Amino acid sequence: MSAREVILAKARRALTDVPDVEPVLDVEVVRPVPDRSLPHAQVVDLFDERVADYRAVVERADPGTAALRVAGALAGRSPLAGSGPLRILVPPGFPAGLVPDDVEVVPDGPDVAVSELDRCDGVLSTAAVGIAETGTIILDHGPGQGRRAATLVPDLHVCVIRADQVVAGVPEAVAALDPARPHTWISGPSATSDIELDRVEGVHGPRTLHVVIVS
Amino acid sequence: MSGTFLGTPAFPAAARAALEDSQLRRNLAHATSTIRTKRGNVVGEVDDWEQLRLAGEAIKNRVLRHLPDYLEQLERSLTAAGATVHWARDAAEANAVVVDIARRHGTDEVVKVKSMATQEIDLNSALEAAGIHAWETDLAELIVQLGDDLPSHILVPAIHRNRAEIREIFLREMGRAGRAAPADLTDEPARLAAAAREHLREKFLRAKVAVSGANFAVAETGTLTVVESEGNGRMCLTLPEVLVSVVGIEKVLPTFQDLDVMLQLLPRSSTGERMNPYTSTWTGVTPGDGPQEVHVVLLDNGRTDVLADPTGRQALRCIRCSACLNVCPVYERTGGHAYGSVYPGPIGAILTPQLRGVGTDPQTDSLPYASSLCGACFEVCPVRIDIPEVLVHLRAEVVDAHRKASRVPSVQDVAMKAASWTLSSAARTGAAERVAGIGGKLAGRLGRTAPGGRSILGAVPGPASAWSDSRDVPVPAAESFREWWTRTDGGRSRSDNTDGGRSRSDNTDGGRRNGDGA
């Protein structure tokens, strides 16, 4: 017998106390029904507050000022190359109007080698969903969001999210996602507490997360 | 289970050693109380936490009661999404699958995401034996690996180490495993983390094969999930060409929607955060993004044995959050190493004996006793595992296993048999009492007075010493009740002043014989 058959047979024998006729939905799952009476504007405020709680930078913008905020997030950073413009990774589908003029754009794509990602000073992305209660941004790696590695390797991640993408809690976010796609949930910058429980930002992922909420 | 902790003494001996390490106890007390407080705060924010726990319990119970069906469904979903599914009965089979995949890709190294399942099967040793270096990429696991040490906590495995020790380990060992630590490394946590970042980045960028576990595996969609903080997980899950995930068969969730309950319960219970910094989900292969060859090893390794015990089965609900460790008064004082098990603390005390089986190894058999049964572990468990109930259940199993296995009767068995024979005859009882009376007179001079005025003996030598070590053994009466009754006619005789037998015992010594005697 194969390992598969042995494991399944053992598992079946182990469950002799479960009646054969019992349907798989026998155990009722009662999910909590949370209070969702908060107006959306306040949900967005909560998102703002909770993202900032992780020591990420959060800024509010309207369509007219969003480009300014993105440029501000990049200003004052010194390039890895030592001199010259910042090399910024920009995924296909990212709004062109939000990309500052004074940077060298590296377009993301399957052919961009990992070592190339490592030479970028930062990455711009949009997002799929934001969760207010937990201060989480979810990428489903659709247009504007890049491959999973794109928002991981560079040390700065500037994420532009629309206020109408922000939901109140985790259940709404999960319901909005397509399971067939890969997802990355980001709650603040990379962090560790492994040394004497002292929180240190940035071990492997971006050390700086800069979120621009566009209403 | 793995031989990682082979040779660890039974819990009481290991705990005694740990209790003498004041540095360890300081580290643990700080860590557990800090995480406890954080957890309490973020759990308090959730109005319907109890309802959420009940939902988590119900989801896992649903899976466990129909595990074979859900495993087959998971296999179908994974295969349809482009993953290759392997099944492993035990550690050896699981390790062989991973070694084989690494070999087929001609690599002599793999990068690893922290995973309890791969620790349980001691994958790193198996890979090393095959000439393949396994690099742990979680900061704490890196500290443990470079220090040639064992993890001591599920969530923060290097919690027993100080920053100064970590600095020394990095300076001494990093160069041997790859990029050396900078010579001017200080013991500042930020500097230490930066050294780990540089050391590991070259490994991430060149690795062809990565190995992970999974926090959850969704049967409905074939989606796997890894929850982490540092980004090392995302590195391993997305940069290499090949990804192998070793997944315990109990990790299955029925539906994608069930992730919402679990992703609320896990981070708040585990690190005391509203959400952990990074959660990755992937469903088989995504063209143009991440590994283009994805393997999933479904691991039994004793889990179907746990499943067979309707009381113990609930341990398979565990989502490895480690909340029970942080509230346990026993864990807080002894730390994880004393448990001699990949899974320490209260959950380890019930999971390890079930995965390994009881009745063969004294170390394993000692674990169900490594608890005060205070119940705090159940109170914090996000999936409501009644750990005290299972501990008591397993204590009975351990006793039963020893009763069956033991050919030499225990001191207690012999004593009980002898007592039964003696007490079944009035004549024998009387004779025994007289013998005890003689002993009592002698012992009365050796004994000491306990608070309250009772005369007690010190530790009794011989086979009863284990019993008397922790109890006051009363000095036997110098005169038995029968003897007193015969001598005094039940107190009516004037020769007795009702001040007890002892003060008068010398007067009656050997003086009276009655019909009870031989």
XYZ file of C-alpha atoms in Angstrom:
733
model
C 0.000 0.000 0.000
C 1.185 3.518 -0.713
C 1.777 6.018 2.081
C -1.336 7.822 0.879
C -3.544 4.751 1.236
C -2.059 3.878 4.629
C -2.613 7.368 6.036
C -6.176 7.630 4.726
C -7.016 4.118 5.986
C -5.538 4.866 9.416
C -7.447 8.137 9.597
C -10.698 6.335 8.694
C -10.096 3.665 11.350
C -9.301 6.383 13.876
C -12.721 7.931 13.370
C -14.925 4.937 14.123
C -16.755 7.050 16.707
C -17.957 9.355 13.921
C -21.098 7.844 12.333
C -20.704 7.008 8.632
C -23.914 8.805 7.817
C -22.755 12.013 9.462
C -22.547 14.778 6.855
C -19.278 16.712 6.650
C -21.079 19.863 7.696
C -22.157 18.223 10.965
C -20.289 20.611 13.205
C -22.012 23.940 13.077
C -19.733 26.932 12.714
C -21.309 30.085 14.113
C -19.229 33.055 13.058
C -19.457 36.240 15.071
C -21.453 39.028 13.481
C -19.449 42.151 14.291
C -20.937 45.593 14.654
C -20.499 47.380 11.325
C -22.384 50.585 12.024
C -19.301 52.822 11.772
C -19.571 55.298 8.828
C -17.016 54.567 6.102
C -15.126 57.813 6.680
C -14.436 56.687 10.233
C -13.439 53.243 9.031
C -10.794 54.959 6.893
C -9.688 57.041 9.890
C -9.300 53.853 11.894
C -7.251 52.312 9.073
C -4.996 55.375 9.090
C -4.530 55.150 12.846
C -3.893 51.402 12.921
C -1.357 51.423 10.066
C 0.514 54.213 11.850
C 0.471 52.109 15.008
C 2.975 49.754 13.361
C 5.322 52.697 12.821
C 4.544 52.824 9.139
C 4.252 56.298 7.596
C 0.647 57.122 6.653
C -0.484 60.136 4.676
C -3.833 61.265 3.329
C -4.204 62.687 -0.154
C -6.806 63.537 -2.758
C -6.366 62.748 -6.438
C -4.724 66.138 -6.915
C -2.087 65.735 -4.203
C -1.328 62.000 -4.422
C 1.645 62.466 -6.774
C 3.097 65.027 -4.391
C 2.826 62.592 -1.487
C 4.533 59.812 -3.445
C 7.352 62.151 -4.423
C 7.641 63.207 -0.801
C 8.039 59.597 0.281
C 11.091 59.269 -1.961
C 12.614 62.659 -1.231
C 15.774 62.779 0.801
C 16.677 59.105 0.354
C 20.181 58.340 -0.781
C 20.570 55.953 -3.723
C 22.233 52.544 -3.301
C 24.384 53.398 -6.308
C 25.980 56.188 -4.273
C 24.981 58.963 -6.644
C 22.513 59.718 -9.417
C 18.729 59.336 -9.356
C 16.909 56.790 -7.201
C 16.170 53.531 -9.042
C 12.510 52.820 -8.404
C 10.730 49.619 -9.319
C 7.358 50.320 -10.908
C 4.948 47.446 -11.614
C 2.939 47.465 -14.849
C -0.440 49.042 -14.255
C 0.786 51.512 -11.645
C -0.722 54.959 -12.421
C 1.910 56.751 -14.516
C 0.875 60.127 -13.139
C 2.022 59.134 -9.667
C 5.593 58.313 -10.673
C 7.971 61.212 -9.864
C 9.996 62.641 -12.746
C 13.375 62.637 -11.075
C 13.737 58.865 -10.620
C 15.053 56.085 -12.839
C 12.096 53.766 -13.435
C 12.777 50.026 -13.430
C 9.656 48.328 -14.847
C 8.815 45.122 -12.961
C 8.143 41.909 -14.846
C 8.867 38.186 -14.768
C 12.198 38.753 -16.517
C 13.582 41.144 -13.920
C 16.181 39.104 -12.016
C 16.138 39.015 -8.249
C 19.593 40.578 -8.175
C 18.109 43.476 -10.146
C 15.367 43.909 -7.546
C 18.090 44.046 -4.913
C 19.644 47.046 -6.686
C 16.423 49.066 -6.536
C 16.081 51.829 -3.950
C 12.348 51.428 -3.590
C 9.134 50.139 -5.083
C 5.773 51.753 -5.791
C 2.553 49.747 -5.711
C -1.179 49.947 -5.446
C -3.188 47.524 -3.284
C -6.299 45.343 -3.499
C -7.860 45.718 -0.037
C -7.165 47.536 3.228
C -8.375 46.313 6.635
C -9.126 49.050 9.169
C -9.259 47.000 12.364
C -5.860 45.435 11.827
C -4.133 48.157 9.763
C -3.455 45.670 6.992
C -2.865 46.177 3.271
C -3.561 43.195 1.047
C -1.928 42.821 -2.354
C -3.382 40.306 -4.791
C -0.556 41.066 -7.225
C -2.901 42.320 -9.902
C -2.167 45.413 -12.041
C -0.105 48.060 -10.263
C 0.993 45.662 -7.511
C 3.797 43.709 -9.135
C 5.002 40.194 -8.485
C 5.244 39.067 -4.864
C 9.009 39.653 -4.833
C 8.696 43.213 -6.141
C 7.342 44.672 -2.912
C 9.675 42.547 -0.812
C 13.272 43.007 -1.850
C 13.687 46.821 -2.071
C 14.079 48.574 1.270
C 11.290 51.115 0.733
C 7.703 50.282 -0.184
C 5.376 53.140 -1.113
C 1.824 51.844 -1.330
C -1.052 53.878 -2.732
C -4.489 52.714 -1.648
C -7.880 54.236 -2.420
C -10.128 54.949 0.545
C -12.921 52.952 -1.105
C -10.713 49.841 -0.930
C -10.661 49.959 2.862
C -13.003 47.555 4.668
C -13.719 47.327 8.382
C -12.503 43.860 9.300
C -10.831 40.619 8.300
C -14.047 38.793 7.259
C -14.912 41.432 4.632
C -11.363 41.288 3.294
C -11.303 37.498 2.959
C -14.691 37.607 1.246
C -13.315 40.109 -1.279
C -10.307 38.021 -2.282
C -10.011 35.565 -5.166
C -8.522 32.344 -3.719
C -6.907 31.433 -7.019
C -4.537 34.413 -6.805
C -1.527 34.684 -4.476
C -1.932 37.244 -1.690
C 0.409 39.209 0.495
C -0.984 40.726 3.668
C 1.203 43.560 4.945
C 0.773 45.029 8.416
C 3.551 47.523 8.933
C 7.163 47.155 7.898
C 9.176 43.961 8.325
C 9.788 43.478 12.049
C 11.263 41.082 14.546
C 11.139 40.756 18.304
C 13.459 37.774 18.492
C 16.218 39.493 20.468
C 15.043 40.010 24.041
C 11.621 40.954 22.638
C 12.970 44.325 21.469
C 11.083 45.248 18.324
C 13.423 45.898 15.411
C 12.055 47.084 12.089
C 13.331 45.556 8.896
C 15.068 42.265 8.876
C 14.377 41.081 5.365
C 11.410 42.925 3.972
C 11.220 46.696 3.404
C 12.346 48.621 6.458
C 10.125 51.531 5.529
C 6.467 51.225 4.586
C 4.892 54.440 3.363
C 1.146 54.351 2.805
C -0.752 57.035 0.874
C -4.532 56.899 1.300
C -6.282 58.605 -1.588
C -9.848 59.793 -0.973
C 9.204 12.070 16.489
C 12.723 13.265 15.921
C 15.733 12.486 17.991
C 16.537 16.175 18.406
C 16.048 16.021 22.114
C 17.294 12.463 22.613
C 18.778 11.987 26.030
C 16.819 14.708 27.782
C 16.057 13.472 31.311
C 12.503 13.104 32.531
C 10.792 16.432 33.204
C 11.344 16.642 36.999
C 15.126 16.238 36.621
C 15.353 18.628 33.671
C 13.135 21.144 35.456
C 15.309 21.056 38.568
C 18.350 21.992 36.473
C 16.424 24.764 34.697
C 15.197 26.215 37.994
C 18.782 26.708 39.131
C 19.513 28.898 36.094
C 18.503 32.328 37.365
C 19.389 34.039 34.061
C 17.032 31.708 32.208
C 14.256 32.356 34.694
C 14.706 36.131 34.387
C 14.577 35.947 30.562
C 11.506 33.752 30.626
C 9.632 35.789 33.197
C 10.245 38.943 31.161
C 9.246 37.338 27.877
C 6.141 35.552 29.044
C 4.798 38.478 31.046
C 5.405 40.913 28.172
C 3.628 38.738 25.609
C 0.826 37.955 28.077
C 0.132 41.650 28.551
C 0.200 42.402 24.816
C -2.097 39.486 24.111
C -4.526 40.577 26.796
C -4.713 44.077 25.331
C -5.439 43.084 21.726
C -7.823 40.294 22.677
C -9.689 42.822 24.806
C -10.279 44.942 21.680
C -12.378 42.202 20.082
C -15.960 42.312 21.353
C -16.862 38.832 20.204
C -13.606 37.041 21.076
C -15.410 34.168 22.776
C -17.634 33.663 19.737
C -14.526 33.712 17.570
C -12.915 31.005 19.736
C -16.036 28.881 19.436
C -15.964 29.298 15.659
C -12.271 28.321 15.576
C -12.984 25.250 17.654
C -15.923 24.269 15.463
C -13.984 24.670 12.196
C -11.163 22.465 13.437
C -13.575 19.888 14.859
C -15.380 19.734 11.546
C -12.088 19.026 9.777
C -10.926 16.426 12.259
C -14.178 14.475 12.226
C -13.932 14.108 8.457
C -10.216 14.354 7.935
C -9.871 11.705 5.195
C -12.496 13.448 3.051
C -10.881 16.848 3.489
C -7.407 15.470 2.756
C -8.606 13.978 -0.504
C -10.280 17.242 -1.398
C -7.086 19.160 -0.574
C -5.074 16.813 -2.760
C -7.445 17.377 -5.682
C -7.406 21.163 -5.291
C -3.627 21.323 -4.998
C -3.110 19.111 -8.020
C -5.569 21.156 -10.072
C -3.644 24.323 -9.122
C -0.390 22.861 -10.410
C 1.199 21.573 -7.179
C 2.612 18.064 -6.678
C 1.280 16.269 -3.610
C 3.342 13.738 -1.631
C 2.235 11.699 1.376
C 4.556 10.768 4.233
C 3.746 8.283 6.982
C 6.663 9.328 9.161
C 9.707 11.559 9.452
C 11.908 9.304 7.329
C 9.465 9.348 4.411
C 8.961 13.104 4.580
C 12.690 13.781 4.754
C 13.333 11.451 1.827
C 10.874 13.418 -0.325
C 12.624 16.722 0.418
C 16.121 15.276 -0.080
C 15.025 13.772 -3.379
C 13.618 17.047 -4.687
C 16.770 18.968 -3.698
C 18.963 16.342 -5.378
C 16.941 16.385 -8.567
C 17.656 20.097 -8.827
C 21.342 19.509 -8.253
C 21.558 21.844 -5.299
C 23.530 21.412 -2.100
C 21.574 23.984 -0.091
C 18.005 24.944 0.736
C 16.607 27.990 2.526
C 14.005 27.356 5.195
C 11.065 29.179 6.703
C 10.645 28.504 10.413
C 8.339 25.527 10.692
C 7.388 23.271 13.585
C 6.665 20.346 11.253
C 10.179 20.325 9.787
C 11.618 20.551 13.294
C 9.464 17.654 14.336
C 10.895 15.463 11.574
C 14.411 16.877 12.112
C 14.662 17.693 8.439
C 17.870 19.691 8.840
C 19.810 16.652 10.062
C 18.433 14.500 7.260
C 19.473 17.117 4.686
C 22.930 17.498 6.240
C 23.347 13.706 6.142
C 22.611 13.893 2.422
C 25.201 16.643 1.962
C 22.626 19.429 1.635
C 22.914 22.531 3.839
C 19.634 23.705 5.311
C 19.738 27.408 6.177
C 17.246 28.613 8.764
C 16.197 32.150 7.821
C 14.025 33.208 10.764
C 16.236 35.356 12.985
C 15.588 33.299 16.120
C 16.033 30.016 14.278
C 19.278 31.365 12.806
C 20.506 32.153 16.320
C 19.573 28.648 17.462
C 21.141 27.015 14.417
C 24.400 28.981 14.531
C 24.629 28.396 18.290
C 24.209 24.640 17.761
C 21.371 24.911 20.224
C 17.766 23.799 20.563
C 14.670 26.036 20.288
C 12.987 26.734 23.624
C 9.738 28.422 22.592
C 7.358 27.835 19.681
C 7.147 31.497 18.747
C 10.437 32.992 19.981
C 12.794 29.996 19.852
C 15.899 31.876 21.080
C 14.185 33.542 24.019
C 16.694 31.911 26.375
C 19.556 33.886 24.773
C 20.723 37.412 25.657
C 21.878 40.007 23.152
C 25.477 39.574 24.323
C 25.336 35.831 23.697
C 23.765 36.422 20.283
C 26.547 38.832 19.336
C 29.163 36.259 20.256
C 27.411 33.523 18.281
C 27.162 35.769 15.210
C 30.825 36.816 15.398
C 32.007 33.256 15.905
C 29.766 31.341 13.518
C 28.430 33.500 10.665
C 31.691 33.419 8.732
C 31.699 29.631 8.711
C 28.209 29.451 7.220
C 28.528 32.302 4.711
C 28.919 36.052 4.956
C 30.704 36.907 8.202
C 29.325 39.354 10.733
C 30.964 42.800 10.660
C 33.943 42.912 13.038
C 32.567 45.971 14.847
C 29.226 44.284 15.592
C 27.655 45.556 18.813
C 24.957 43.818 20.818
C 22.272 46.348 19.839
C 19.270 44.385 18.518
C 19.063 46.598 15.403
C 22.742 45.929 14.583
C 22.317 42.205 15.176
C 19.263 42.108 12.925
C 21.155 44.014 10.235
C 23.981 41.466 10.376
C 21.430 38.681 9.920
C 19.913 40.571 6.975
C 23.263 40.789 5.168
C 24.209 37.223 6.038
C 20.945 35.758 4.788
C 20.347 37.969 1.778
C 23.101 36.326 -0.257
C 21.513 32.979 0.543
C 18.018 34.115 -0.495
C 19.290 35.540 -3.746
C 21.066 32.371 -4.858
C 18.799 29.629 -3.408
C 17.095 27.367 -5.912
C 15.022 25.353 -3.446
C 13.091 26.530 -0.389
C 11.358 24.527 2.320
C 8.436 25.793 4.389
C 5.631 24.542 6.533
C 2.123 25.985 6.389
C -0.106 27.472 9.029
C -3.225 26.520 7.101
C -4.105 24.480 4.012
C -7.543 25.106 2.513
C -9.186 21.932 1.196
C -11.698 23.790 -0.971
C -9.148 25.800 -2.944
C -5.701 24.250 -2.309
C -4.490 27.513 -0.779
C -1.541 27.347 1.639
C -0.802 30.084 4.154
C 2.322 31.152 6.010
C 2.120 33.743 8.761
C 5.330 35.559 9.771
C 6.934 38.846 10.779
C 10.314 39.355 9.208
C 9.845 38.766 5.492
C 12.195 35.791 5.473
C 9.113 33.694 4.821
C 8.154 35.786 1.793
C 11.752 35.535 0.553
C 11.683 31.743 0.693
C 8.161 31.462 -0.683
C 8.732 33.674 -3.718
C 12.404 33.873 -4.770
C 13.528 30.246 -5.355
C 12.442 28.213 -8.377
C 11.229 25.309 -6.269
C 9.135 25.357 -3.088
C 8.501 22.327 -0.874
C 6.004 22.702 1.978
C 5.800 20.085 4.716
C 2.282 20.210 6.107
C 0.886 18.220 9.029
C -2.391 16.605 7.988
C -4.198 18.434 10.803
C -3.518 21.831 9.184
C -6.467 21.523 6.816
C -9.299 24.055 6.836
C -12.516 23.311 4.944
C -13.038 26.620 3.142
C -11.196 29.777 2.141
C -13.685 31.729 4.255
C -12.439 29.863 7.352
C -9.181 31.794 7.026
C -10.984 34.867 8.335
C -11.579 33.239 11.716
C -8.073 31.811 11.929
C -6.323 34.998 10.822
C -8.131 36.861 13.590
C -7.366 34.262 16.271
C -3.745 33.458 15.481
C -1.852 36.787 15.553
C -3.683 38.141 18.577
C -3.078 34.918 20.513
C 0.458 34.485 19.332
C 2.471 37.696 19.268
C -0.221 39.868 20.779
C -0.551 41.891 17.572
C -3.720 42.793 15.710
C -2.066 41.256 12.675
C 1.405 39.886 12.052
C 3.510 41.948 9.609
C 3.320 39.452 6.724
C 0.893 36.746 5.679
C 1.441 34.929 2.388
C -1.102 32.763 0.640
C -0.472 30.816 -2.531
C -2.522 28.353 -4.502
C -0.294 26.011 -6.475
C 1.746 27.680 -9.187
C 1.208 31.254 -10.386
C 2.723 31.683 -13.869
C 5.329 34.439 -13.917
C 5.270 34.936 -10.146
C 7.120 32.902 -7.519
C 8.265 29.265 -7.668
C 7.241 27.454 -10.811
C 7.569 24.046 -9.161
C 5.495 23.644 -5.993
C 5.429 20.522 -3.807
C 3.306 19.739 -0.755
C 4.231 16.895 1.599
C 1.248 15.790 3.706
C 2.725 14.474 6.941
C 1.171 11.949 9.341
C 4.005 11.096 11.789
C 1.705 9.981 14.575
C -1.204 12.305 13.887
C -3.589 9.505 12.923
C -2.767 7.877 16.280
C -3.755 11.100 18.043
C -6.913 11.184 15.931
C -7.873 7.729 17.197
C -8.299 8.977 20.762
C -11.604 10.862 21.027
C -10.401 12.704 24.156
C -6.872 13.419 22.967
C -7.928 14.277 19.413
C -8.597 17.911 20.319
C -4.823 18.477 20.540
C -4.868 18.389 16.714
C -6.876 21.607 16.750
C -3.690 23.413 17.818
C -2.658 26.296 15.540
C 0.769 26.660 17.233
C 0.161 30.153 18.602
C 2.058 29.420 21.859
C -0.378 31.386 24.057
C -0.492 28.412 26.447
C 3.271 28.599 26.983
C 3.133 32.223 28.004
C 0.493 31.728 30.703
C 1.816 28.458 32.121
C 3.373 28.808 35.593
C 5.404 25.660 34.952
C 6.753 26.754 31.544
C 7.515 30.231 32.862
C 9.922 28.762 35.412
C 11.490 25.894 33.497
C 11.567 27.063 29.885
C 11.152 24.893 26.828
C 14.222 22.672 26.967
C 13.033 20.857 30.095
C 10.194 19.319 28.086
C 12.682 17.493 25.850
C 10.275 17.937 22.982
C 9.873 20.014 19.828
C 6.543 21.153 21.274
C 7.148 22.567 24.771
C 4.762 23.918 27.373
C 1.208 22.769 27.992
C 0.486 21.882 24.360
C 3.741 19.919 24.210
C 2.804 18.074 27.376
C -0.271 16.677 25.631
C 0.849 16.556 21.997
C 4.244 14.923 22.439
C 3.109 11.873 24.449
C 0.314 11.315 21.952
C 2.554 11.590 18.894
C 5.252 9.391 20.441
C 2.971 7.017 22.348
C 3.182 6.397 26.095
C 4.621 3.485 28.067
C 8.023 3.141 26.426
C 10.049 6.204 27.331
C 10.207 7.666 30.875
C 10.925 11.134 29.503
C 7.766 11.156 27.381
C 5.722 9.595 30.184
C 6.769 12.371 32.554
C 5.232 15.119 30.380
C 1.546 14.742 31.370
C 2.721 15.407 34.932
C 4.556 18.624 33.980
C 1.566 20.735 34.954
C -0.223 22.163 37.956
C -3.580 21.711 36.147
C -4.402 25.356 36.876
C -6.360 25.677 33.651
C -4.860 28.951 32.398
C -3.825 27.222 29.163
C -7.422 26.398 28.309
C -8.539 29.950 29.076
C -6.182 31.447 26.478
C -6.353 28.740 23.819
C -7.852 30.319 20.677
C -9.347 26.981 19.608
C -10.424 25.984 23.130
C -8.285 22.871 23.572
C -9.093 21.583 27.057
C -5.460 20.874 27.887
C -6.097 19.994 31.575
C -8.678 17.402 30.522
C -6.215 15.768 28.148
C -3.405 15.921 30.734
C -5.496 13.994 33.245
C -6.568 11.547 30.538
C -2.942 10.958 29.551
C -1.840 10.483 33.161
C -4.276 7.588 33.320
C -2.904 6.248 30.036
C 0.640 6.385 31.390
C -0.385 4.523 34.553
C -2.261 1.898 32.528
C 0.670 1.403 30.176
C 2.986 0.794 33.106
C 0.588 -1.546 34.860
C 0.384 -3.675 31.733
C 4.055 -3.469 30.922
C 5.418 -4.118 34.399
C 6.175 -7.718 35.376
C 7.752 -6.722 38.701
C 4.958 -5.431 40.950
C 5.464 -1.952 42.355
C 6.037 -1.226 46.040
C 2.505 0.061 46.167
C 1.100 -3.125 44.571
C 2.971 -5.317 47.104
C 1.911 -3.163 50.017
C -1.727 -3.196 48.939
C -1.732 -6.965 48.463
C -0.144 -7.507 51.883
C -2.614 -5.124 53.499
C -5.509 -6.948 51.904
C -4.256 -10.324 53.238
C -3.652 -8.915 56.703
C -6.922 -7.064 57.041
C -8.981 -10.027 55.851
C -8.372 -11.831 59.162
C -8.910 -10.378 62.633
C -6.113 -12.552 64.013
C -3.645 -11.345 61.419
C -4.697 -7.763 61.912
C -4.155 -8.004 65.661
C -0.747 -9.556 65.225
C 0.244 -6.888 62.750
C -0.893 -4.204 65.139
C 1.229 -5.600 67.919
C 4.262 -5.653 65.660
C 3.495 -2.120 64.652
C 3.195 -1.202 68.314
C 6.709 -2.431 69.009
C 7.948 -0.500 65.989
C 6.010 2.510 67.166
C 7.690 2.457 70.542
C 11.106 2.392 68.953
C 10.208 4.920 66.327
C 8.620 7.179 68.903
C 12.104 7.835 70.228
C 13.521 8.477 66.733
C 10.696 10.564 65.377
C 10.138 14.259 65.746
C 7.126 16.372 66.538
C 5.246 17.952 63.697
C 3.306 21.216 64.008
C 0.122 20.283 65.846
C 1.879 17.881 68.153
C 1.743 14.717 66.021
C 4.796 12.521 66.130
C 6.221 11.885 62.693
C 9.113 9.996 61.170
C 11.682 11.432 58.805
C 12.265 9.912 55.392
C 11.772 6.158 55.455
C 14.614 4.174 53.891
C 14.198 1.531 51.207
C 11.546 1.240 48.523
C 9.065 3.422 50.397
C 11.446 6.390 50.350
C 9.861 7.910 47.264
C 6.567 7.980 49.122
C 7.946 9.364 52.371
C 10.126 12.018 50.673
C 7.151 14.246 50.208
C 4.896 13.182 53.073
C 4.907 13.132 56.849
C 4.843 9.515 57.982
C 3.044 9.240 61.304
C 4.705 7.181 64.052
C 2.616 4.023 64.605
C 0.741 3.953 67.891
C 2.628 2.074 70.616
C -0.606 0.350 71.628
C -3.327 -0.709 69.242
C -6.983 0.085 69.810
C -7.681 -3.604 70.418
C -4.955 -3.799 73.010
C -6.208 -0.688 74.727
C -9.779 -2.048 74.744
C -8.700 -5.382 76.226
C -6.577 -3.703 78.866
C -9.015 -1.021 79.927
C -12.349 -2.622 79.146
C -13.197 0.224 76.796
C -12.132 2.973 79.175
C -14.186 1.781 82.153
C -11.187 0.264 83.874
C -9.612 2.606 86.411
C -6.177 1.647 85.194
C -6.581 3.905 82.213
C -6.617 7.687 82.456
C -7.601 8.226 78.826
C -4.381 10.027 78.114
C -3.588 7.695 75.253
C -1.584 4.586 75.105
C 1.855 5.947 74.655
C 2.509 7.313 78.109
C 1.462 4.034 79.680
C 2.848 1.729 77.089
C 5.823 0.712 79.151
C 3.504 -0.591 81.829
C 1.632 -2.781 79.441
C 4.574 -3.945 77.420
C 4.131 -7.618 76.845
C 1.789 -7.764 79.807
C -1.467 -8.688 78.157
C -2.422 -11.407 75.831
C -5.898 -12.018 74.683
C -7.874 -14.283 72.478
C -6.900 -12.415 69.332
C -3.380 -13.719 69.561
C -1.932 -16.688 67.829
